[in-house]
Coordinates of C-alpha atoms in Angstrom, one line a residue:
M1 CA 0.0 0.0 0.0
K2 CA 2.8 2.4 0.8
R3 CA 4.3 2.0 -2.6
L4 CA 1.0 2.7 -4.3
L5 CA 0.6 5.9 -2.2
R6 CA 4.1 7.0 -3.1
L7 CA 3.5 6.3 -6.7
E8 CA 0.3 8.4 -6.4
G9 CA 2.3 11.2 -4.9
A10 CA 4.9 11.1 -7.6
S11 CA 2.2 11.1 -10.3
L12 CA 0.5 14.1 -8.8
A13 CA 3.8 15.9 -8.6
V14 CA 4.5 15.3 -12.3
L15 CA 1.0 16.4 -13.2
A16 CA 1.5 19.6 -11.2
L17 CA 4.8 20.2 -13.1
I18 CA 3.2 19.7 -16.4
L19 CA 0.3 22.0 -15.6
Y20 CA 2.7 24.6 -14.3
Q21 CA 4.6 24.5 -17.6
L22 CA 1.4 24.7 -19.6
S23 CA 0.1 27.6 -17.5
G24 CA 3.3 29.7 -18.2
G25 CA 4.5 29.7 -14.7
N26 CA 7.8 31.3 -13.9
W27 CA 10.4 28.6 -13.1
W28 CA 12.4 31.0 -10.9
L29 CA 9.3 31.5 -8.7
F30 CA 8.9 27.8 -8.7
A31 CA 12.4 27.2 -7.5
M32 CA 12.2 29.9 -4.8
L33 CA 8.9 28.7 -3.4
L34 CA 9.1 24.9 -3.7
F35 CA 10.2 24.3 -0.1
A36 CA 8.3 27.3 1.4
P37 CA 5.5 25.0 2.6
D38 CA 8.0 23.3 4.9
L39 CA 8.1 26.5 7.0
T40 CA 5.0 25.2 8.6
M41 CA 7.3 22.9 10.6
L42 CA 8.1 25.9 12.7
G43 CA 4.7 25.2 14.4
Y44 CA 6.5 22.4 16.2
L45 CA 8.3 25.0 18.3
A46 CA 4.9 25.4 20.0
G47 CA 4.6 21.6 20.5
P48 CA 3.6 18.5 18.5
R49 CA -0.1 19.2 18.5
V50 CA 0.3 22.8 17.0
G51 CA 3.1 21.6 14.7
A52 CA 1.0 18.8 13.3
W53 CA -2.0 21.1 12.8
C54 CA 0.1 23.7 11.0
Y55 CA 1.9 21.2 8.8
N56 CA -1.2 19.3 7.9
L57 CA -3.2 22.4 7.1
V58 CA -0.8 23.3 4.2
H59 CA 0.3 19.7 3.3
A60 CA -3.2 18.3 2.7
W61 CA -4.6 18.2 -0.8
P62 CA -7.5 20.6 -0.2
A63 CA -5.1 23.5 0.3
P64 CA -3.8 23.6 -3.3
V65 CA -7.2 22.7 -4.7
F66 CA -8.8 25.7 -2.9
V67 CA -6.1 28.1 -4.0
Y68 CA -6.2 26.9 -7.6
L69 CA -10.0 27.3 -7.7
V70 CA -9.7 30.8 -6.2
G71 CA -7.2 31.6 -8.9
L72 CA -9.5 30.4 -11.6
V73 CA -12.5 32.2 -10.3
L74 CA -10.6 35.5 -9.8
D75 CA -8.6 35.1 -13.0
A76 CA -5.5 35.3 -10.9
P77 CA -2.6 33.4 -12.6
L78 CA -0.3 33.9 -9.7
A79 CA -2.7 32.1 -7.4
T80 CA -3.0 29.1 -9.8
H81 CA 0.8 29.1 -10.1
L82 CA 1.2 29.1 -6.3
A83 CA -1.4 26.3 -6.0
L84 CA 0.6 24.2 -8.6
I85 CA 3.8 24.8 -6.7
L86 CA 2.2 23.6 -3.5
A87 CA 0.7 20.6 -5.3
A88 CA 4.1 19.7 -6.7
H89 CA 5.6 20.0 -3.2
I90 CA 2.9 17.8 -1.6
G91 CA 3.2 15.2 -4.4
A92 CA 7.0 15.1 -4.0
D93 CA 6.7 14.8 -0.2
R94 CA 4.3 11.8 -0.6
A95 CA 6.6 10.2 -3.1
L96 CA 9.4 10.4 -0.6
G97 CA 7.3 9.0 2.2
Y98 CA 6.5 12.2 4.1
G99 CA 2.8 12.1 5.0
L100 CA 0.4 14.1 7.1
K101 CA 1.6 14.3 10.7
H102 CA 0.1 12.7 13.8
E103 CA 0.1 14.6 17.0
S104 CA 2.4 12.0 18.6
G105 CA 5.4 13.5 16.8
F106 CA 6.8 14.7 13.5
R107 CA 8.1 11.3 12.4
D108 CA 4.7 9.7 12.8
T109 CA 2.7 10.1 9.6
H110 CA -0.3 8.6 7.8
L111 CA 2.2 6.8 5.6
G112 CA 3.9 5.3 8.6
R113 CA 6.9 6.3 10.6
I114 CA 9.5 8.3 8.7
G115 CA 12.7 6.3 8.3
S116 CA 11.1 2.9 9.0
D117 CA 11.5 1.7 5.4

């Protein structure tokens, strides 16, 4: 099951990259912001519960879907580009085995414990 979920993440990351290219996104912006979602890990400074909540809020699929739809409705290409960057980040994370966090600790995810493979 883990392999299938990782493949799913990789597929979604590739799809986000293709859509980003087709949408005319700036690749410098992509490179600068690809790891920005990981700043949510700073929430762990307030404890594992807050850290997991902050991390999961940004690393769950509804986040890029919502931002993308807002970008479409408002005809705001920057919003759609940001959503695709976030989607690529989430897909790559899933492909590497980084899942949504449990409150028990950063290494405990919905894909299993990080580093247990």
